[in-house]
mmCIF file of C-alpha atoms and ligand atoms in Angstrom:
data_model
loop_
_atom_site.group_PDB
_atom_site.id
_atom_site.type_symbol
_atom_site.label_atom_id
_atom_site.label_comp_id
_atom_site.label_asym_id
_atom_site.label_seq_id
_atom_site.Cartn_x
_atom_site.Cartn_y
_atom_site.Cartn_z
ATOM 1 C CA MET Z 1187 -2.463 -25.178 0.370
ATOM 2 C CA ARG Z 1188 -1.593 -27.085 -2.797
ATOM 3 C CA ILE Z 1189 -0.577 -30.702 -2.310
ATOM 4 C CA LEU Z 1190 1.199 -32.860 -4.881
ATOM 5 C CA LEU Z 1191 -0.270 -36.358 -4.517
ATOM 6 C CA ILE Z 1192 1.742 -39.353 -5.634
ATOM 7 C CA SER Z 1193 1.299 -43.084 -5.110
ATOM 8 C CA ASP Z 1194 2.636 -46.437 -6.279
ATOM 9 C CA VAL Z 1195 5.966 -45.149 -7.597
ATOM 10 C CA HIS Z 1196 7.226 -48.765 -7.539
ATOM 11 C CA ALA Z 1197 10.929 -48.012 -8.011
ATOM 12 C CA ASN Z 1198 10.371 -46.290 -11.363
ATOM 13 C CA LEU Z 1199 12.851 -43.412 -11.177
ATOM 14 C CA GLU Z 1200 12.215 -42.044 -14.688
ATOM 15 C CA ALA Z 1201 8.454 -41.791 -14.082
ATOM 16 C CA LEU Z 1202 9.036 -40.115 -10.705
ATOM 17 C CA GLN Z 1203 11.424 -37.616 -12.283
ATOM 18 C CA ALA Z 1204 8.919 -36.784 -15.035
ATOM 19 C CA VAL Z 1205 6.194 -36.224 -12.433
ATOM 20 C CA LEU Z 1206 8.376 -33.945 -10.315
ATOM 21 C CA ASP Z 1207 9.427 -31.983 -13.406
ATOM 22 C CA ALA Z 1208 5.827 -31.606 -14.636
ATOM 23 C CA ALA Z 1209 4.168 -30.927 -11.268
ATOM 24 C CA PRO Z 1210 2.473 -27.542 -10.946
ATOM 25 C CA VAL Z 1211 3.600 -25.275 -8.084
ATOM 26 C CA HIS Z 1212 2.815 -26.948 -4.755
ATOM 27 C CA ASP Z 1213 3.398 -26.519 -1.013
ATOM 28 C CA ALA Z 1214 3.844 -30.171 -0.032
ATOM 29 C CA VAL Z 1215 4.221 -33.702 -1.383
ATOM 30 C CA TRP Z 1216 2.040 -36.477 0.045
ATOM 31 C CA ASN Z 1217 2.872 -40.075 -0.847
ATOM 32 C CA LEU Z 1218 0.275 -42.849 -0.551
ATOM 33 C CA GLY Z 1219 2.710 -45.758 -0.520
ATOM 34 C CA ASP Z 1220 4.362 -48.525 -2.528
ATOM 35 C CA PHE Z 1221 7.653 -46.730 -3.026
ATOM 36 C CA VAL Z 1222 9.366 -49.896 -4.264
ATOM 37 C CA SER Z 1223 9.061 -53.283 -5.999
ATOM 38 C CA TYR Z 1224 8.514 -54.043 -9.729
ATOM 39 C CA GLY Z 1225 11.025 -51.387 -10.881
ATOM 40 C CA ALA Z 1226 14.810 -51.453 -10.854
ATOM 41 C CA SER Z 1227 15.542 -48.243 -8.908
ATOM 42 C CA PRO Z 1228 14.346 -48.828 -5.334
ATOM 43 C CA ASN Z 1229 17.214 -47.034 -3.584
ATOM 44 C CA GLU Z 1230 17.177 -44.014 -5.892
ATOM 45 C CA VAL Z 1231 13.407 -43.640 -5.480
ATOM 46 C CA VAL Z 1232 13.474 -43.857 -1.672
ATOM 47 C CA GLU Z 1233 16.379 -41.396 -1.485
ATOM 48 C CA GLN Z 1234 14.677 -38.969 -3.864
ATOM 49 C CA LEU Z 1235 11.375 -39.037 -1.987
ATOM 50 C CA VAL Z 1236 12.430 -38.934 1.653
ATOM 51 C CA PRO Z 1237 13.602 -35.282 1.724
ATOM 52 C CA LEU Z 1238 10.640 -34.169 -0.416
ATOM 53 C CA GLN Z 1239 7.580 -35.695 1.124
ATOM 54 C CA LYS Z 1240 5.789 -34.245 4.097
ATOM 55 C CA VAL Z 1241 3.297 -37.063 4.538
ATOM 56 C CA ALA Z 1242 3.803 -40.722 3.614
ATOM 57 C CA VAL Z 1243 1.977 -43.957 4.350
ATOM 58 C CA ARG Z 1244 3.283 -47.466 3.800
ATOM 59 C CA GLY Z 1245 2.118 -49.757 1.017
ATOM 60 C CA ASN Z 1246 1.878 -53.544 0.993
ATOM 61 C CA HIS Z 1247 5.042 -53.738 -1.152
ATOM 62 C CA ASP Z 1248 6.937 -51.463 1.255
ATOM 63 C CA LYS Z 1249 6.003 -53.778 4.115
ATOM 64 C CA ALA Z 1250 7.049 -56.909 2.239
ATOM 65 C CA ALA Z 1251 10.259 -55.430 0.800
ATOM 66 C CA SER Z 1252 11.387 -54.293 4.250
ATOM 67 C CA GLY Z 1253 10.522 -57.542 6.013
ATOM 68 C CA ILE Z 1254 7.457 -56.429 7.994
ATOM 69 C CA THR Z 1255 5.372 -59.039 6.185
ATOM 70 C CA ASP Z 1256 6.264 -62.225 4.296
ATOM 71 C CA LEU Z 1257 5.474 -62.904 0.631
ATOM 72 C CA THR Z 1258 2.554 -65.329 1.021
ATOM 73 C CA ASP Z 1259 -0.161 -62.893 -0.127
ATOM 74 C CA PHE Z 1260 1.584 -61.962 -3.394
ATOM 75 C CA ASN Z 1261 1.280 -63.424 -6.904
ATOM 76 C CA PRO Z 1262 4.372 -65.069 -8.462
ATOM 77 C CA LEU Z 1263 5.339 -61.947 -10.464
ATOM 78 C CA ALA Z 1264 5.204 -59.760 -7.346
ATOM 79 C CA VAL Z 1265 7.171 -62.380 -5.386
ATOM 80 C CA SER Z 1266 9.981 -62.267 -7.980
ATOM 81 C CA ALA Z 1267 10.048 -58.472 -7.833
ATOM 82 C CA LEU Z 1268 9.985 -58.421 -4.035
ATOM 83 C CA GLU Z 1269 12.767 -60.998 -3.726
ATOM 84 C CA TRP Z 1270 14.914 -58.915 -6.093
ATOM 85 C CA THR Z 1271 14.068 -55.733 -4.145
ATOM 86 C CA ARG Z 1272 14.938 -57.340 -0.787
ATOM 87 C CA THR Z 1273 18.363 -58.235 -2.187
ATOM 88 C CA HIS Z 1274 19.067 -54.795 -3.664
ATOM 89 C CA LEU Z 1275 17.533 -52.418 -1.135
ATOM 90 C CA SER Z 1276 20.137 -50.866 1.166
ATOM 91 C CA ALA Z 1277 19.848 -51.447 4.906
ATOM 92 C CA ALA Z 1278 19.245 -47.729 5.464
ATOM 93 C CA ASN Z 1279 16.451 -47.574 2.885
ATOM 94 C CA GLY Z 1280 14.890 -50.741 4.290
ATOM 95 C CA GLN Z 1281 14.840 -48.985 7.640
ATOM 96 C CA VAL Z 1282 13.083 -45.965 6.067
ATOM 97 C CA LEU Z 1283 10.367 -48.263 4.670
ATOM 98 C CA ARG Z 1284 9.956 -50.135 7.959
ATOM 99 C CA GLN Z 1285 9.297 -46.846 9.759
ATOM 100 C CA LEU Z 1286 6.585 -45.582 7.406
ATOM 101 C CA ALA Z 1287 3.222 -44.897 9.025
ATOM 102 C CA GLN Z 1288 0.233 -47.182 8.693
ATOM 103 C CA GLY Z 1289 -2.807 -45.477 7.187
ATOM 104 C CA PRO Z 1290 -5.160 -43.848 7.763
ATOM 105 C CA LEU Z 1291 -2.921 -40.890 8.472
ATOM 106 C CA LEU Z 1292 -4.719 -37.639 9.312
ATOM 107 C CA PRO Z 1293 -2.595 -34.568 8.570
ATOM 108 C CA VAL Z 1294 -3.893 -31.312 10.089
ATOM 109 C CA GLU Z 1295 -4.920 -30.107 6.639
ATOM 110 C CA GLY Z 1296 -7.923 -32.450 6.821
ATOM 111 C CA PRO Z 1297 -7.907 -35.192 4.185
ATOM 112 C CA ALA Z 1298 -7.068 -38.749 5.301
ATOM 113 C CA CYS Z 1299 -4.207 -40.623 3.603
ATOM 114 C CA VAL Z 1300 -4.327 -44.395 3.137
ATOM 115 C CA HIS Z 1301 -2.682 -46.912 0.830
ATOM 116 C CA GLY Z 1302 -5.628 -49.269 0.261
ATOM 117 C CA SER Z 1303 -8.711 -48.328 2.286
ATOM 118 C CA PRO Z 1304 -9.339 -46.341 5.477
ATOM 119 C CA LEU Z 1305 -10.781 -49.567 6.939
ATOM 120 C CA ASP Z 1306 -7.906 -51.869 5.905
ATOM 121 C CA GLU Z 1307 -4.568 -50.641 4.570
ATOM 122 C CA ASP Z 1308 -4.250 -53.671 2.265
ATOM 123 C CA ALA Z 1309 -7.811 -53.696 0.807
ATOM 124 C CA TYR Z 1310 -8.493 -52.747 -2.820
ATOM 125 C CA ILE Z 1311 -11.216 -50.210 -3.674
ATOM 126 C CA GLN Z 1312 -12.043 -50.999 -7.289
ATOM 127 C CA SER Z 1313 -15.812 -50.647 -7.528
ATOM 128 C CA ARG Z 1314 -18.695 -48.663 -6.099
ATOM 129 C CA ARG Z 1315 -19.484 -51.678 -3.954
ATOM 130 C CA ASP Z 1316 -15.940 -51.607 -2.505
ATOM 131 C CA ALA Z 1317 -16.181 -47.831 -2.013
ATOM 132 C CA TRP Z 1318 -19.435 -47.644 -0.080
ATOM 133 C CA ARG Z 1319 -18.275 -48.497 3.457
ATOM 134 C CA PRO Z 1320 -14.945 -46.647 3.224
ATOM 135 C CA LEU Z 1321 -16.831 -43.553 2.032
ATOM 136 C CA MET Z 1322 -19.277 -43.798 4.939
ATOM 137 C CA GLU Z 1323 -16.773 -44.717 7.642
ATOM 138 C CA SER Z 1324 -13.544 -42.912 6.767
ATOM 139 C CA PRO Z 1325 -12.411 -40.525 9.520
ATOM 140 C CA ALA Z 1326 -12.288 -37.682 6.974
ATOM 141 C CA ARG Z 1327 -14.665 -36.276 4.369
ATOM 142 C CA ILE Z 1328 -11.896 -36.470 1.756
ATOM 143 C CA THR Z 1329 -9.815 -39.651 1.703
ATOM 144 C CA LEU Z 1330 -6.797 -40.058 -0.559
ATOM 145 C CA PHE Z 1331 -5.924 -43.608 -1.565
ATOM 146 C CA GLY Z 1332 -3.759 -45.629 -3.955
ATOM 147 C CA HIS Z 1333 -3.011 -49.379 -4.266
ATOM 148 C CA THR Z 1334 -5.231 -50.100 -7.299
ATOM 149 C CA HIS Z 1335 -2.981 -48.222 -9.779
ATOM 150 C CA LEU Z 1336 -6.198 -46.772 -11.274
ATOM 151 C CA GLN Z 1337 -6.529 -43.008 -11.430
ATOM 152 C CA GLY Z 1338 -9.990 -41.842 -10.360
ATOM 153 C CA GLY Z 1339 -12.203 -42.273 -7.333
ATOM 154 C CA TYR Z 1340 -15.666 -42.261 -5.832
ATOM 155 C CA MET Z 1341 -18.056 -39.778 -4.269
ATOM 156 C CA LEU Z 1342 -20.955 -40.110 -1.868
ATOM 157 C CA GLU Z 1343 -23.721 -37.521 -2.145
ATOM 158 C CA ASP Z 1344 -27.216 -37.881 -0.664
ATOM 159 C CA GLN Z 1345 -26.605 -41.614 -0.066
ATOM 160 C CA GLN Z 1346 -25.656 -42.061 -3.738
ATOM 161 C CA CYS Z 1347 -22.228 -43.438 -4.587
ATOM 162 C CA SER Z 1348 -20.759 -42.560 -7.995
ATOM 163 C CA ALA Z 1349 -17.473 -43.361 -9.688
ATOM 164 C CA LEU Z 1350 -15.186 -40.526 -10.775
ATOM 165 C CA ASN Z 1351 -12.930 -40.914 -13.792
ATOM 166 C CA PRO Z 1352 -10.729 -38.354 -15.520
ATOM 167 C CA ILE Z 1353 -11.341 -38.137 -19.260
ATOM 168 C CA TYR Z 1354 -8.336 -37.854 -21.563
ATOM 169 C CA LYS Z 1355 -7.623 -38.098 -25.258
ATOM 170 C CA GLN Z 1356 -5.093 -40.853 -24.389
ATOM 171 C CA GLY Z 1357 -2.256 -39.252 -26.282
ATOM 172 C CA ASP Z 1358 1.444 -39.352 -25.593
ATOM 173 C CA ARG Z 1359 1.548 -35.786 -24.329
ATOM 174 C CA PRO Z 1360 0.895 -34.342 -20.864
ATOM 175 C CA GLU Z 1361 -2.797 -33.921 -20.032
ATOM 176 C CA SER Z 1362 -4.843 -32.928 -17.001
ATOM 177 C CA PHE Z 1363 -8.452 -33.162 -15.862
ATOM 178 C CA MET Z 1364 -10.039 -30.981 -13.179
ATOM 179 C CA LEU Z 1365 -12.606 -32.016 -10.559
ATOM 180 C CA LYS Z 1366 -14.384 -29.422 -8.423
ATOM 181 C CA LEU Z 1367 -14.862 -30.653 -4.837
ATOM 182 C CA GLU Z 1368 -18.316 -29.879 -3.435
ATOM 183 C CA PRO Z 1369 -18.772 -29.004 0.270
ATOM 184 C CA GLU Z 1370 -21.348 -31.616 1.382
ATOM 185 C CA VAL Z 1371 -19.905 -34.554 -0.536
ATOM 186 C CA ARG Z 1372 -17.615 -37.329 0.747
ATOM 187 C CA TYR Z 1373 -14.763 -38.343 -1.551
ATOM 188 C CA LEU Z 1374 -12.299 -41.170 -2.141
ATOM 189 C CA LEU Z 1375 -9.641 -39.873 -4.533
ATOM 190 C CA ASN Z 1376 -6.814 -41.825 -6.161
ATOM 191 C CA PRO Z 1377 -3.979 -39.955 -7.933
ATOM 192 C CA GLY Z 1378 -3.140 -43.129 -9.890
ATOM 193 C CA SER Z 1379 0.221 -44.849 -10.079
ATOM 194 C CA VAL Z 1380 3.396 -42.949 -10.894
ATOM 195 C CA GLY Z 1381 5.450 -45.987 -11.787
ATOM 196 C CA GLN Z 1382 3.143 -48.775 -12.990
ATOM 197 C CA PRO Z 1383 -0.280 -47.541 -14.202
ATOM 198 C CA ARG Z 1384 -2.912 -50.236 -14.801
ATOM 199 C CA ASP Z 1385 -5.669 -48.135 -16.372
ATOM 200 C CA SER Z 1386 -4.564 -48.740 -19.976
ATOM 201 C CA ASP Z 1387 -2.658 -45.448 -20.102
ATOM 202 C CA TRP Z 1388 1.133 -45.824 -19.982
ATOM 203 C CA ARG Z 1389 1.789 -42.246 -18.847
ATOM 204 C CA ALA Z 1390 2.813 -41.590 -15.232
ATOM 205 C CA ALA Z 1391 -0.168 -40.546 -13.096
ATOM 206 C CA PHE Z 1392 -0.351 -38.014 -10.274
ATOM 207 C CA ALA Z 1393 -2.699 -35.360 -8.880
ATOM 208 C CA LEU Z 1394 -2.685 -31.908 -7.391
ATOM 209 C CA LEU Z 1395 -5.114 -31.221 -4.534
ATOM 210 C CA ASP Z 1396 -5.838 -27.534 -3.982
ATOM 211 C CA LEU Z 1397 -7.478 -27.120 -0.565
ATOM 212 C CA ASP Z 1398 -8.065 -23.366 -1.011
ATOM 213 C CA ALA Z 1399 -9.774 -23.607 -4.398
ATOM 214 C CA MET Z 1400 -11.262 -26.991 -3.331
ATOM 215 C CA GLN Z 1401 -10.388 -28.771 -6.523
ATOM 216 C CA LEU Z 1402 -8.402 -31.783 -7.623
ATOM 217 C CA GLU Z 1403 -6.424 -31.913 -10.853
ATOM 218 C CA TRP Z 1404 -5.556 -35.341 -12.215
ATOM 219 C CA HIS Z 1405 -2.492 -35.393 -14.436
ATOM 220 C CA ARG Z 1406 -0.773 -37.761 -16.883
ATOM 221 C CA VAL Z 1407 2.739 -37.198 -18.109
ATOM 222 C CA PRO Z 1408 4.980 -39.201 -20.476
ATOM 223 C CA TYR Z 1409 8.369 -40.395 -19.229
ATOM 224 C CA ASP Z 1410 11.464 -42.163 -20.542
ATOM 225 C CA LEU Z 1411 9.829 -45.590 -20.816
ATOM 226 C CA ALA Z 1412 12.684 -47.115 -22.856
ATOM 227 C CA GLU Z 1413 15.189 -46.249 -20.127
ATOM 228 C CA THR Z 1414 12.974 -47.769 -17.405
ATOM 229 C CA GLN Z 1415 12.498 -50.946 -19.448
ATOM 230 C CA ALA Z 1416 16.237 -51.214 -20.148
ATOM 231 C CA LYS Z 1417 16.996 -50.961 -16.428
ATOM 232 C CA ILE Z 1418 14.430 -53.679 -15.600
ATOM 233 C CA ARG Z 1419 15.986 -56.018 -18.188
ATOM 234 C CA LYS Z 1420 19.528 -55.258 -17.106
ATOM 235 C CA ALA Z 1421 18.585 -55.963 -13.492
ATOM 236 C CA GLY Z 1422 17.319 -59.432 -14.449
ATOM 237 C CA LEU Z 1423 13.780 -58.695 -13.280
ATOM 238 C CA PRO Z 1424 10.959 -60.591 -15.112
ATOM 239 C CA GLU Z 1425 10.446 -59.439 -18.734
ATOM 240 C CA ARG Z 1426 6.717 -59.013 -18.094
ATOM 241 C CA LEU Z 1427 7.516 -56.100 -15.749
ATOM 242 C CA ALA Z 1428 9.149 -54.235 -18.640
ATOM 243 C CA ILE Z 1429 6.452 -55.096 -21.205
ATOM 244 C CA ARG Z 1430 3.451 -54.143 -19.095
ATOM 245 C CA LEU Z 1431 4.668 -50.577 -18.652
ATOM 246 C CA ALA Z 1432 4.168 -49.898 -22.367
ATOM 247 C CA SER Z 1433 0.475 -50.831 -22.271
ATOM 248 C CA GLY Z 1434 -0.371 -49.515 -18.819
ATOM 249 C CA ARG Z 1435 -1.868 -52.849 -17.791
HETATM 250 ZN ZN1 ZN A 1338 1.140 -50.729 -5.727
#
């Protein structure tokens, strides 16, 4: 079973397309949430993903864009993006987002899927300190998460928690990094953000989880950044949302 893992697409259609084009052969697509907000293609992204994905959990932006939650917990930039998205999202696509499952979701294949943390769908896991309890208490040995827009993860072995980070040359070409998954170890694994990376690498991030070979491949792939930025500007979204994509911050 080979699973294409995506997260935090954030209405970036060009990045999603590049990921789908570059993805190695897989049996299923699992999506860890935040389909929309920040980018200018929320409807296209939802409509592209719905027929593809076998497993999907909701992100904090999906909840806010579809009216499940209000905008009080968001910074001013996110509020602008969410207000724009609420205006432009179709009723049918809003309904799709409202019906997404809350994590942790436990597909029969074993790994748990969450947006933020297995203990709180909206919590950020950004350090070994943040990772400790989720690693100990997640309902599954392997937990797949997103939300931070940082590709990487954490492992717990013999009561020792370590950070996991793919190593790249940081070029403008596609690259991948392989992690072997050991049997007695607990993992938190983040495929990174398809549509708005924040780990100083502008390329779209995703991962391939191979449950037969027990390995995870992290991937980065370039996409048509200029087109995405032009759409953001044309839509009247904040300029910062176009600029940040170029630096991956
Ligand atoms: Zn996000």
